[in-house]
Coordinates of C-alpha atoms and ligand atoms in Angstrom, one line a residue:
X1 CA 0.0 0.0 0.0
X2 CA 1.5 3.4 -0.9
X3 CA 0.1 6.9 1.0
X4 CA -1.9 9.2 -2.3
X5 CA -0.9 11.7 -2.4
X6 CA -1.5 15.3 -5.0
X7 CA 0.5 18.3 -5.3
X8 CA -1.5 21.0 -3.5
X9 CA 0.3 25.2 -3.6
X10 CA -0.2 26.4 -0.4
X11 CA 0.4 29.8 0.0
X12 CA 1.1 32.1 3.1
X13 CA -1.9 33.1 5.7
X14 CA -1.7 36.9 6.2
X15 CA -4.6 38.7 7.5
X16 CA -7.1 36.0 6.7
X17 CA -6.2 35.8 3.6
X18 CA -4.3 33.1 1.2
X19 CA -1.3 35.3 0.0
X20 CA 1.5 33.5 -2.4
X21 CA 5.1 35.2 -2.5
X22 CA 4.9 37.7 -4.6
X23 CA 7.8 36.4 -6.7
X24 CA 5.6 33.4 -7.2
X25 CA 8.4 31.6 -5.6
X26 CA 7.7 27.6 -4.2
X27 CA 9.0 25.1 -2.7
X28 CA 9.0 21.3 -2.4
X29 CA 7.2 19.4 0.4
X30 CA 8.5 15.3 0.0
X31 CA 6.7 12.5 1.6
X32 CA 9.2 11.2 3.5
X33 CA 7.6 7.6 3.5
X34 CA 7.7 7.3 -0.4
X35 CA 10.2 10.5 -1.3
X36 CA 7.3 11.8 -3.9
X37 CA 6.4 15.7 -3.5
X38 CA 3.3 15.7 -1.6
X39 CA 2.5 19.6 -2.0
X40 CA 4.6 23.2 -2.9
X41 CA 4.6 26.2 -0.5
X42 CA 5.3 29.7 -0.8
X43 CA 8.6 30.5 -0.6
X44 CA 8.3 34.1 1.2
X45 CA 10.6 37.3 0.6
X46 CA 11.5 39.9 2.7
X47 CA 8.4 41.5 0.7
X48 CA 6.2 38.7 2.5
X49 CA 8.0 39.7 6.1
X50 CA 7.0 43.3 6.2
X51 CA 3.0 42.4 4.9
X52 CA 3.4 40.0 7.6
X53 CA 4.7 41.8 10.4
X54 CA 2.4 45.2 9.3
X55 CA -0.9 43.1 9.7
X56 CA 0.2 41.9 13.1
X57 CA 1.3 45.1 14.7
X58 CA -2.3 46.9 13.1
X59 CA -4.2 44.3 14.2
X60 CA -2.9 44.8 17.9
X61 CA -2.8 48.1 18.1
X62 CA -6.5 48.6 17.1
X63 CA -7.6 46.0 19.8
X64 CA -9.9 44.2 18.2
X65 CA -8.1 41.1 20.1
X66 CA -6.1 42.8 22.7
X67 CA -8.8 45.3 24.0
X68 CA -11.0 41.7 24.6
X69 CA -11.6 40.3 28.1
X70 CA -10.0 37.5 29.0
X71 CA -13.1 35.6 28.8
X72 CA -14.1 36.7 25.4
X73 CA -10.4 35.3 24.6
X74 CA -11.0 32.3 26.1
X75 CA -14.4 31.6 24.8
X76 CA -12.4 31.8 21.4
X77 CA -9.6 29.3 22.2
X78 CA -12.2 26.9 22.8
X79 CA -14.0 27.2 19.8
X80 CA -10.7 27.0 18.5
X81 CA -10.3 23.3 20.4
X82 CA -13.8 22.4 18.9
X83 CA -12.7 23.5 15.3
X84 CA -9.6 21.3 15.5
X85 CA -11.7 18.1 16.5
X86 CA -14.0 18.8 13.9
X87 CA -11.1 19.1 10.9
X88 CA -9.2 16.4 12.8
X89 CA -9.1 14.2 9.7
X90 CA -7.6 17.1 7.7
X91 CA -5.2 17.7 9.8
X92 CA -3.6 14.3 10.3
X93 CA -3.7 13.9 6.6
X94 CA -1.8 17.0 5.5
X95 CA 0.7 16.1 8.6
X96 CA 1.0 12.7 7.8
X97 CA 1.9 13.4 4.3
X98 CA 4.7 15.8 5.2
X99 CA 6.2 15.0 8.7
X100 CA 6.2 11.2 8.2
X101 CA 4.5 10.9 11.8
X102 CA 2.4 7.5 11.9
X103 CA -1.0 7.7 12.5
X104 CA -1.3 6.5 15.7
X105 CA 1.1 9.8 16.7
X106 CA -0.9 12.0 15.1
X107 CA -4.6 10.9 15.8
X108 CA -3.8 9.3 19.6
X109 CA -1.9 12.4 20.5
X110 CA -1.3 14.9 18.8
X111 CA -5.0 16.6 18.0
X112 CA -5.8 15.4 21.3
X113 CA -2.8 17.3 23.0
X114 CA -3.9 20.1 20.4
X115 CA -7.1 20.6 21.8
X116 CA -6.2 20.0 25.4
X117 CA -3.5 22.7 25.3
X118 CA -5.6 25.5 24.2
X119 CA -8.7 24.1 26.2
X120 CA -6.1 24.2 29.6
X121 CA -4.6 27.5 28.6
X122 CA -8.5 29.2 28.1
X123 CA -9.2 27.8 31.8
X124 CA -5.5 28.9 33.1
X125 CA -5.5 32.2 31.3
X126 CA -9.1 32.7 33.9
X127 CA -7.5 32.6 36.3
X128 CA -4.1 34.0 36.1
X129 CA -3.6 36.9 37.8
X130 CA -3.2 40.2 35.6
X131 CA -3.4 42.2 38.1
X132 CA -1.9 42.3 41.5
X133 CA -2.5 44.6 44.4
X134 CA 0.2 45.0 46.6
X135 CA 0.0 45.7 50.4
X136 CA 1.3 48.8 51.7
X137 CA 4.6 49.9 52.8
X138 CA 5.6 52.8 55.1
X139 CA 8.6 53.9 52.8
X140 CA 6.8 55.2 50.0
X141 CA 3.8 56.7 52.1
X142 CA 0.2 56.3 51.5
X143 CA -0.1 54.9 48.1
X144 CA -1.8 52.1 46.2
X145 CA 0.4 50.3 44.1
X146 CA -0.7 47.3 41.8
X147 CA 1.7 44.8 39.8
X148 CA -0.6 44.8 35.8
X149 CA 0.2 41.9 32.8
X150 CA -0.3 43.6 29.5
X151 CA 0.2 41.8 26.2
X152 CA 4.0 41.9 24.4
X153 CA 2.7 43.1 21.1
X154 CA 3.6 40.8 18.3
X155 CA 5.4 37.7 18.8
X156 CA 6.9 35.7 16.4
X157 CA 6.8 31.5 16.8
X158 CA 10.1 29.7 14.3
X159 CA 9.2 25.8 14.8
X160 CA 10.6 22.9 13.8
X161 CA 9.4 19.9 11.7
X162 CA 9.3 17.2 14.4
X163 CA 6.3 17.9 16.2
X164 CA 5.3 21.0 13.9
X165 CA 1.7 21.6 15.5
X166 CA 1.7 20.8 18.9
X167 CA 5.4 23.1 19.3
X168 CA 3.5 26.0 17.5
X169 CA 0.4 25.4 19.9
X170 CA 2.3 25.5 22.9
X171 CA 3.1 29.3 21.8
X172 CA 0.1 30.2 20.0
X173 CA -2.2 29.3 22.6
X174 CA -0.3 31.5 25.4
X175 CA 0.5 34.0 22.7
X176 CA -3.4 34.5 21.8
X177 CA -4.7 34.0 25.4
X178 CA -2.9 36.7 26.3
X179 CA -3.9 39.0 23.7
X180 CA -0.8 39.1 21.3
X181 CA -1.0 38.9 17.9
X182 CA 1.4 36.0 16.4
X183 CA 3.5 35.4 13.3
X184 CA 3.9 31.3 12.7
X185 CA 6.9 30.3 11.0
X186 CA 7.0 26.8 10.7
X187 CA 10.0 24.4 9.4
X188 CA 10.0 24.2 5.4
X189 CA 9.5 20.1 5.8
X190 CA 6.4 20.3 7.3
X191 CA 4.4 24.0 7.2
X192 CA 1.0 22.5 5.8
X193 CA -1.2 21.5 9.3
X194 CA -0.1 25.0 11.0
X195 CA -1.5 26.8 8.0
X196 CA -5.0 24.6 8.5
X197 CA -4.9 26.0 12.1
X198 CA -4.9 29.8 10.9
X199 CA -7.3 29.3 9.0
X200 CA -9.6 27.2 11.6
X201 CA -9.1 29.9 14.4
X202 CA -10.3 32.5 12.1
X203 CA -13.5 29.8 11.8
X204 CA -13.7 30.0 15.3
X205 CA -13.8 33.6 15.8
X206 CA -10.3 35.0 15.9
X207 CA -10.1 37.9 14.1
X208 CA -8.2 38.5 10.8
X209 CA -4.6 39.7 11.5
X210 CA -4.3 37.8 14.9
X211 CA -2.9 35.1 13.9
X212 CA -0.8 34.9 10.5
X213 CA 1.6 31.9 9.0
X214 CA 4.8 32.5 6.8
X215 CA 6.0 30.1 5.0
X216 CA 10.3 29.9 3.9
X217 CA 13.8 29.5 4.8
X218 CA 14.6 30.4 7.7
X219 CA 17.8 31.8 7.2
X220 CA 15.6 34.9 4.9
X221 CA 11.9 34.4 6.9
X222 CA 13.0 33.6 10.0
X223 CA 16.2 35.8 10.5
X224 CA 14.1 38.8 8.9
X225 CA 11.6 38.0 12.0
X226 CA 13.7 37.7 14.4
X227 CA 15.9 41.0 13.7
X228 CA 12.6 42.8 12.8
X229 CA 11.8 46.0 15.4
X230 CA 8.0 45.5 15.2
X231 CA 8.1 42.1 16.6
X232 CA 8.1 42.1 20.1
X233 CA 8.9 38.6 21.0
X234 CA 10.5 35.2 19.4
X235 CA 9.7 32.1 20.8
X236 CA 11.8 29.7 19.1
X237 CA 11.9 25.7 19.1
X238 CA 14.6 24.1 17.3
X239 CA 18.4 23.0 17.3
X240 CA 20.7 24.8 20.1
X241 CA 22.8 26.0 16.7
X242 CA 20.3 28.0 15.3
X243 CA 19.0 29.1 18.9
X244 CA 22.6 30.5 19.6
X245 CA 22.4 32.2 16.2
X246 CA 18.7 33.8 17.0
X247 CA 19.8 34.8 20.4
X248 CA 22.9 36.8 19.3
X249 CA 19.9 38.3 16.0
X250 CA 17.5 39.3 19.2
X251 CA 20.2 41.2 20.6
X252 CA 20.7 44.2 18.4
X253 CA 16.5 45.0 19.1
X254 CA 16.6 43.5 23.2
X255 CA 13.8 41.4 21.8
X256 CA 12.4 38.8 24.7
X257 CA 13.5 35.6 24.0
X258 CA 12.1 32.0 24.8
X259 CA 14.3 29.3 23.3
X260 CA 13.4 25.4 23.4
X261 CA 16.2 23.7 22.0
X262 CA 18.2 20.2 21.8
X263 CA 18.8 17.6 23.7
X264 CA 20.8 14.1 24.8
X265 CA 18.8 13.0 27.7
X266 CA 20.2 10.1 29.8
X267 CA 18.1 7.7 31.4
X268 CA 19.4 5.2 34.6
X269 CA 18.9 2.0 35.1
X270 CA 19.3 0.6 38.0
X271 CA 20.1 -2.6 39.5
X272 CA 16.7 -3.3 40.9
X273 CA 14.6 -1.8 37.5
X274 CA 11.5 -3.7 37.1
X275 CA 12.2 -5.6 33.5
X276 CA 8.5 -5.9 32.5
X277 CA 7.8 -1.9 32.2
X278 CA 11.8 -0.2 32.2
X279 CA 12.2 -2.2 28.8
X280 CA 9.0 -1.3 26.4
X281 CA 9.3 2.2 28.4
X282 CA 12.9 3.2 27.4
X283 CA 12.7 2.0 23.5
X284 CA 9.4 4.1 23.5
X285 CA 11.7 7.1 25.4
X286 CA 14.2 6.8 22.8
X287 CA 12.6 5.1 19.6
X288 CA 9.1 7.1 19.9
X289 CA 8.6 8.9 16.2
X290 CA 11.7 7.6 15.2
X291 CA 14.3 9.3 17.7
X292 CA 13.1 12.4 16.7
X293 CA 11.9 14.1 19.8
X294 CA 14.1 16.9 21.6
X295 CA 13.8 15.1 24.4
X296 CA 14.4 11.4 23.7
X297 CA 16.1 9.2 26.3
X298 CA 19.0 9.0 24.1
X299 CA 21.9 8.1 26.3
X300 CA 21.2 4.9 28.4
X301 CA 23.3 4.4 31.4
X302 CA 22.7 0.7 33.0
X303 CA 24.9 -0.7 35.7
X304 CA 27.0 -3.5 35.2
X305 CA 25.6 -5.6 37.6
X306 CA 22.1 -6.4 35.1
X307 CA 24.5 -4.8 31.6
X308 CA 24.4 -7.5 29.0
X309 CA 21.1 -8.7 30.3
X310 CA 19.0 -5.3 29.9
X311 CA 21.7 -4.7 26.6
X312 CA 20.1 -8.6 25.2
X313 CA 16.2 -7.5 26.1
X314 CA 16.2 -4.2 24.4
X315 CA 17.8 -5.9 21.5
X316 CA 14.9 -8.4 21.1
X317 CA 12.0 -5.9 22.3
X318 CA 13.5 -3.5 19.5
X319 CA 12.8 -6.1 16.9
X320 CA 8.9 -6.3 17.7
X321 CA 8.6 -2.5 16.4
X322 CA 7.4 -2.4 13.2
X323 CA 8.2 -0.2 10.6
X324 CA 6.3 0.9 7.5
X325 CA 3.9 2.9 6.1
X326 CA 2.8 6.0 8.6
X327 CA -0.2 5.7 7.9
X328 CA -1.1 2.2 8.6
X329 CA -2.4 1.9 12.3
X330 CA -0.3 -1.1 12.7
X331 CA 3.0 0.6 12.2
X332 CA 4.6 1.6 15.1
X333 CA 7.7 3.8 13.6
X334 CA 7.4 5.7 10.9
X335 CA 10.2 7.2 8.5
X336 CA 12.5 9.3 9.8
X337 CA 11.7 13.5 7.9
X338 CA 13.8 13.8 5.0
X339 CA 16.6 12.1 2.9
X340 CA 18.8 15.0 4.7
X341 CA 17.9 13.3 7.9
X342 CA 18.3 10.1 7.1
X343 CA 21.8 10.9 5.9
X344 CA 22.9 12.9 8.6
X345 CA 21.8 9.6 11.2
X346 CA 23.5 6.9 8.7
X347 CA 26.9 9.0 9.1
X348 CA 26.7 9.0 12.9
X349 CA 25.9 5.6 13.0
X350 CA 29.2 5.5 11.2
X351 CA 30.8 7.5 13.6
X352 CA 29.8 5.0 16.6
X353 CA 31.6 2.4 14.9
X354 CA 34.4 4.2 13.6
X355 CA 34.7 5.0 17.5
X356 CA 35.0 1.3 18.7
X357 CA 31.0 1.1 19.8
X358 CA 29.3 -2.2 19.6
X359 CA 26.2 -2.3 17.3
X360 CA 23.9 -4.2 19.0
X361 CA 20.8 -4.9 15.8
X362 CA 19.7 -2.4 13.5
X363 CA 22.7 0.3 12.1
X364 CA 21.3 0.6 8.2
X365 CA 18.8 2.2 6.0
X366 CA 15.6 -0.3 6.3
X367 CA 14.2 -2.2 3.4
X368 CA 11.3 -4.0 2.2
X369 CA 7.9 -3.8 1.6
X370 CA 6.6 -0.2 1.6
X371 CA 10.6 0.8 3.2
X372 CA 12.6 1.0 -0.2
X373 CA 11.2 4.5 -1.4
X374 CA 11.4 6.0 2.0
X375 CA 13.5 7.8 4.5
X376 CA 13.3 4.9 7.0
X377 CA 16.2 3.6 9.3
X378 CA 16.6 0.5 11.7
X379 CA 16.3 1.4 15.2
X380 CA 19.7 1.2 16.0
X381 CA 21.4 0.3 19.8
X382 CA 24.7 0.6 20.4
X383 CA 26.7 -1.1 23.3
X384 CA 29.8 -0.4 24.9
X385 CA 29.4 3.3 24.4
X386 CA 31.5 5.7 26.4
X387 CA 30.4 9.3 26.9
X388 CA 32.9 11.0 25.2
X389 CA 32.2 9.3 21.8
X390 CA 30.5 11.5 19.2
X391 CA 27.2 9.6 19.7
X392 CA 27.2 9.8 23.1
X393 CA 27.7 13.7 23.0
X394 CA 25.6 15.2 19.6
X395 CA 21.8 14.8 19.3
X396 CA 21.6 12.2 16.5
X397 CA 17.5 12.9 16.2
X398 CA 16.9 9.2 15.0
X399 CA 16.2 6.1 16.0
X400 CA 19.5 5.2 18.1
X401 CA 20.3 4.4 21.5
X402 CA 23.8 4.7 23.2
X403 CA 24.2 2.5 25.9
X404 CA 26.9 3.1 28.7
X405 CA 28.1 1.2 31.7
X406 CA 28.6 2.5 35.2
X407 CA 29.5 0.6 38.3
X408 CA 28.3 3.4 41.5
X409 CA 25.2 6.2 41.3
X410 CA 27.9 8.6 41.9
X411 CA 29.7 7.7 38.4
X412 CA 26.4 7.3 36.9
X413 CA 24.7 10.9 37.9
X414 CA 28.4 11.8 37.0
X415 CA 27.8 11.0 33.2
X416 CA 24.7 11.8 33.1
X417 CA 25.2 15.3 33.7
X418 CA 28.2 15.1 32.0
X419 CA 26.5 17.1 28.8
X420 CA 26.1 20.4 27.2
X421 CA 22.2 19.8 27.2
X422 CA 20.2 19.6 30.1
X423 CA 16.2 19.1 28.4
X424 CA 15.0 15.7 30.2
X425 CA 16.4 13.3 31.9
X426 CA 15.4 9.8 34.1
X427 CA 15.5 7.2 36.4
X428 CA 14.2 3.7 36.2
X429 CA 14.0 1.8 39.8
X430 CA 11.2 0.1 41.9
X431 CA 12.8 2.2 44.4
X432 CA 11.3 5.4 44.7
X433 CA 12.6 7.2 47.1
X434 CA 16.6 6.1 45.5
X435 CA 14.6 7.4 42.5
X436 CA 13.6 11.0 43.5
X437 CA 17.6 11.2 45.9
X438 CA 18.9 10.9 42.1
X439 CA 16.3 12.8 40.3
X440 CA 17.3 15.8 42.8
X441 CA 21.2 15.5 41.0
X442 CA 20.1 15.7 37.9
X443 CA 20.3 18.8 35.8
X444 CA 17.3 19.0 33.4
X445 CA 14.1 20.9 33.6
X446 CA 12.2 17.4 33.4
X447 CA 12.7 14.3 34.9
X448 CA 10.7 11.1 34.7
X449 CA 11.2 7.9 36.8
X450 CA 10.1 4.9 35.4
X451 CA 8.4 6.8 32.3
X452 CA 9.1 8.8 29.4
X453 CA 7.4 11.5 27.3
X454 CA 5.3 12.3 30.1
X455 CA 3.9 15.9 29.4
X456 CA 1.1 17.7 31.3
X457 CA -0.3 21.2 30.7
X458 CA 0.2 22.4 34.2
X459 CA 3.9 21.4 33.9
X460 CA 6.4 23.9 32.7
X461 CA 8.9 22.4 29.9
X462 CA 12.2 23.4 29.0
X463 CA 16.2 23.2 29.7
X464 CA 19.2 23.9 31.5
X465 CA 22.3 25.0 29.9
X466 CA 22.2 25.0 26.6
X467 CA 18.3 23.2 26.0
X468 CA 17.6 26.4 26.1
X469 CA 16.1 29.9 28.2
X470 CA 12.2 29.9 29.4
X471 CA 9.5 27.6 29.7
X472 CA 6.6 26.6 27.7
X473 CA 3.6 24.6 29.3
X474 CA 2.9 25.6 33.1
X475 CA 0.8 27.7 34.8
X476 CA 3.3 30.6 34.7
X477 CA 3.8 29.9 31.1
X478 CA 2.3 33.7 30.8
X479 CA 4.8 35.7 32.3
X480 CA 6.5 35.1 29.0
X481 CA 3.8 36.5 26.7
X482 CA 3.2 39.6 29.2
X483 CA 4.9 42.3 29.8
X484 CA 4.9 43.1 33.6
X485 CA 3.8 46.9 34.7
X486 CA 4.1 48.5 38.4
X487 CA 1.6 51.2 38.6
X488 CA 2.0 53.5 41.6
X489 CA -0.6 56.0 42.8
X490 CA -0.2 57.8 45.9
X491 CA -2.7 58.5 47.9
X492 CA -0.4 61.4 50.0
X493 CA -3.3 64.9 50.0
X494 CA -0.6 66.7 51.3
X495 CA 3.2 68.1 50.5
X496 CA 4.4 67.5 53.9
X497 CA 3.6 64.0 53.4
X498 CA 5.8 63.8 50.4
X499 CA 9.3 62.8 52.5
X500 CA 10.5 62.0 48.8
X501 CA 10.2 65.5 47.3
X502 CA 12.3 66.8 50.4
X503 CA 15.5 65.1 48.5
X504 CA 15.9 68.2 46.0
X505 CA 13.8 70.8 48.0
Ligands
LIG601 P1 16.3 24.0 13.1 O1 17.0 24.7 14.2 O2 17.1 23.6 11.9 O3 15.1 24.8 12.6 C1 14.0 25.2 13.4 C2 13.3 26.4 12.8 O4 14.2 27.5 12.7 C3 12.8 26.1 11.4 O5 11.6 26.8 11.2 C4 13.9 26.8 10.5 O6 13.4 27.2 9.3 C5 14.2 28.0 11.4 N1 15.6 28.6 11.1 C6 16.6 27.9 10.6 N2 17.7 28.8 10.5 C7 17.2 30.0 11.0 C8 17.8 31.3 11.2 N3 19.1 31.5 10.9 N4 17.1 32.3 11.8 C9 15.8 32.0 12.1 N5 15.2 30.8 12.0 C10 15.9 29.8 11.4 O7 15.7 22.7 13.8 P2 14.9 21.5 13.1 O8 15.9 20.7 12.4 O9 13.7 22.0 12.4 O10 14.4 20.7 14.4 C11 15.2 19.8 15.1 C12 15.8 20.4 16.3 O11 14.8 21.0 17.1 C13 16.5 19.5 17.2 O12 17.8 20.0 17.6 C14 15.6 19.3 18.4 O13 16.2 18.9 19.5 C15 15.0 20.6 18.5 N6 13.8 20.6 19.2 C16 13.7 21.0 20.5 C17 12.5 20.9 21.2 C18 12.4 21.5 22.6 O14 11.2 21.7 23.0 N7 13.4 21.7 23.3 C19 11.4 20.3 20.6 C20 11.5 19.9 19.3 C21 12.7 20.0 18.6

């Protein structure tokens, strides 16, 4: 069975409205399961970046979304929720077609998590607190001063092509609840399914101008953006090499900043893991959508006391996932996004070995039925790794597993922190409370024990060092799509009460 697919132009979404590049510009969109052009987008211009940027900034400053309560707002995001069911067959079609994501990803979690996210962020964005009184204090004399939360302006969202709607949701949703207008610029692999959500939230009652898609490179689109004075924010998901790049772009305009960037996770094992669930649950944390999640458990670090034995299992549990086409619910791993990224994970496979690893099974391109035309690779687990190997250091983002011996906790929290990323990390162990001593050691801004890929709404997401600056998801997830005002009024009738003014007269 091959996916259909038919070459569809999709243009840019700017203002409400279907706008091409004005040099009639495309590009190519592959199928990464069959390597056949599934549709063209507009490949935008600098031209494109100011009509973009110009229908934001009007569209806030008349109000017509910011001047709205936060209830109207709200009332809106859910609609928006509803919408997204509704299309949800749509939706999975033209991401299936371009990010290679199997459909049991994309219809078990992703519109699910789509419409959970802005359903969570209308009922947090109720109740978050925009404006804060704050008691009085004798130094500044009779006075009432209150803390306000007032919209950035326009923010501008670069995503990447792994997870390209539910990364744009986690800004949009914040972005809009707030009262920002937002400029989507999505990877150039997989732009199609965040164009179908402009255009559904202008369905639901979002007005024109409020939310806008561009489409292009982003070394023109998304550098243009990002250096732009009229935008007031960039919240940026992606590799730590282009964050560095954006945060140095940022500077020259002091533009605010969220960065959510890469990662090389390690997960423990120790001696007393409980076989049945650590197994399944670590080739899910690492081989989930092909190894290509930021924060994949990509560095496994077992002790040597249960080694070859957990090394043996996850060598014959890693041969009951099936590959093939995406959008066959029986597949369980999909192609990896492009030929590009197949390449790039063949040559570090090549580097493990070069390097003295041990390839455990997998290591190659796969083939066979429905394989042959497509980007797909072996998941792929390497023994004997040490940490200062290549593969044990760079984010592969495929399917491959480093695993690495240790002989005390000390040496193994010790390793494990021994990275420049700090995005997830985890602990597998019947004993809890060894698990959370260990947890407490780790540096990441997640940590699972005895699970992977574990997200919740309520939870803030992000990294130390260099996964990144911020926090998406969370309850404070706000404060970054506000700016924060301190409005003091006093409430002194008289001069003599004015101690201050006594400084010059
Ligand atoms: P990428 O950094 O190559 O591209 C991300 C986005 O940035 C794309 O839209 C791209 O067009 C744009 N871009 C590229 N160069 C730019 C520039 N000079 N200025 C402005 N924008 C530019 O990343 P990718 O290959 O699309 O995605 C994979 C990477 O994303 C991995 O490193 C992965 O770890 C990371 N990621 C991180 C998270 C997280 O939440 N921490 C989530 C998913 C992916």
């Amino acid at each position: 069975m091959t996916v259909e697919t038919k070459v569809t132009e999709f243009a840019n979404y700017i203002n409400g409205e279907w706008v091409p590049a004005s040099n009639g510009e495309t590009f190519d969109i592959v199928n990464p399961a069959n390597g056949q052009i599934a549709a063209k987008a507009a490949k935008s211009s600098l031209i494109e970046v100011e009509q973009v940027v110009k229908s934001a900034r009007e569209t806030y400053e008349s109000g017509v979304w910011s001047n709205k309560s936060v209830v109207e707002r709200s009332q809106v995001l859910l609609r928006f929720a509803a919408k997204i069911q509704e299309h949800a067959n749509e939706i999975i079609y033209l991401e299936g077609i371009s990010s290679g994501g199997t459909i049991r990803k994309l219809a078990g979690a992703d519109i699910m998590q789509l419409a959970m996210t802005l359903k969570d962020t209308a009922d947090y964005a109720l109740k978050y607190e925009f404006v804060e009184p704050l008691p009085v204090v004798d130094y500044v004399g009779a006075s009432r001063s209150e803390i306000v939360r007032e919209p950035l302006g326009v923010v501008a969202a670069i995503t990447p092509w792994n997870f390209p709607l539910i990364l744009a949701m986690w800004k949009i949703a914040p972005a809009l609840a707030m009262g920002n207008s937002i400029i989507v610029k999505p990877a150039t692999n997989t732009p199609l399914g965040t164009l179908k959500l402009a255009e559904l939230a202008i369905e639901a009652g979002l007005p024109p101008g409020v939310f806008n898609v561009i489409t292009g490179p982003g070394g023109v689109v998304g550098e243009a953006l990002v250096t732009h004075p009229q935008v007031d924010k960039v919240a940026f998901t992606g590799s730590t090499e282009v964050g560095k790049k954006i945060m140095s772009l940022a500077a020259g305009t002091i533009k605010k900043v969220t960065l959510e960037l890469g990662g090389k996770s390690p997960s423990i094992v120790l001696p007393d893991v409980d076989f049945e669930t650590a197994i399944p649950g670590i080739l899910f944390g690492v081989f989930f959508h092909s190894g290509q999640v930021c924060e994949s458990g990509t560095r496994l670090l077992v002790h040597d006391s249960i080694y070859e034995e957990v090394v043996e299992k996850l060598a014959a549990a890693s041969s009951k996932i099936k590959l093939g086409n995406p959008m066959d619910p029986a597949t369980g791993m999909g192609p990896v996004v492009s030929k590009h990224q197949m390449e790039t994970i063949l040559s570090y496979i090549k580097s493990g070995l070069d390097e003295g690893a041990r390839l455990v099974c997998g290591g190659k391109r796969a083939s066979g039925e429905n394989l042959d035309e497509g980007y797909f690779i072996e998941p792929t687990i390497f023994a004997d790794v040490t940490n200062d190997m290549k593969i044990a250091q760079e984010e592969i983002f495929g399917p491959v597993l480093s695993v690495i011996k240790y002989s005390t906790e000390e040496e193994a929290i010790a390793i494990a922190n021994d990275t420049i990323y700090g995005l997830a990390a985890g602990v597998w162990s019947k004993d809890i409370t060894k698990a959370n001593q260990i947890a407490g050691k780790l540096k990441a801004g997640t940590v699972w024990i005895n699970d992977w890929h574990a997200f919740r709404n309520d939870a803030p997401f992000g990294g130390y060092k260099q996964s990144g600056t911020g926090r998406e998801l969370g309850k404070r997830m706000f404060d970054e799509y506000t700016e924060t005002k301190h409005i003091h009024t006093s409430l002194a009738s008289e001069i003599g009460q004015r101690k201050s003014f006594g400084l010059i007269f």
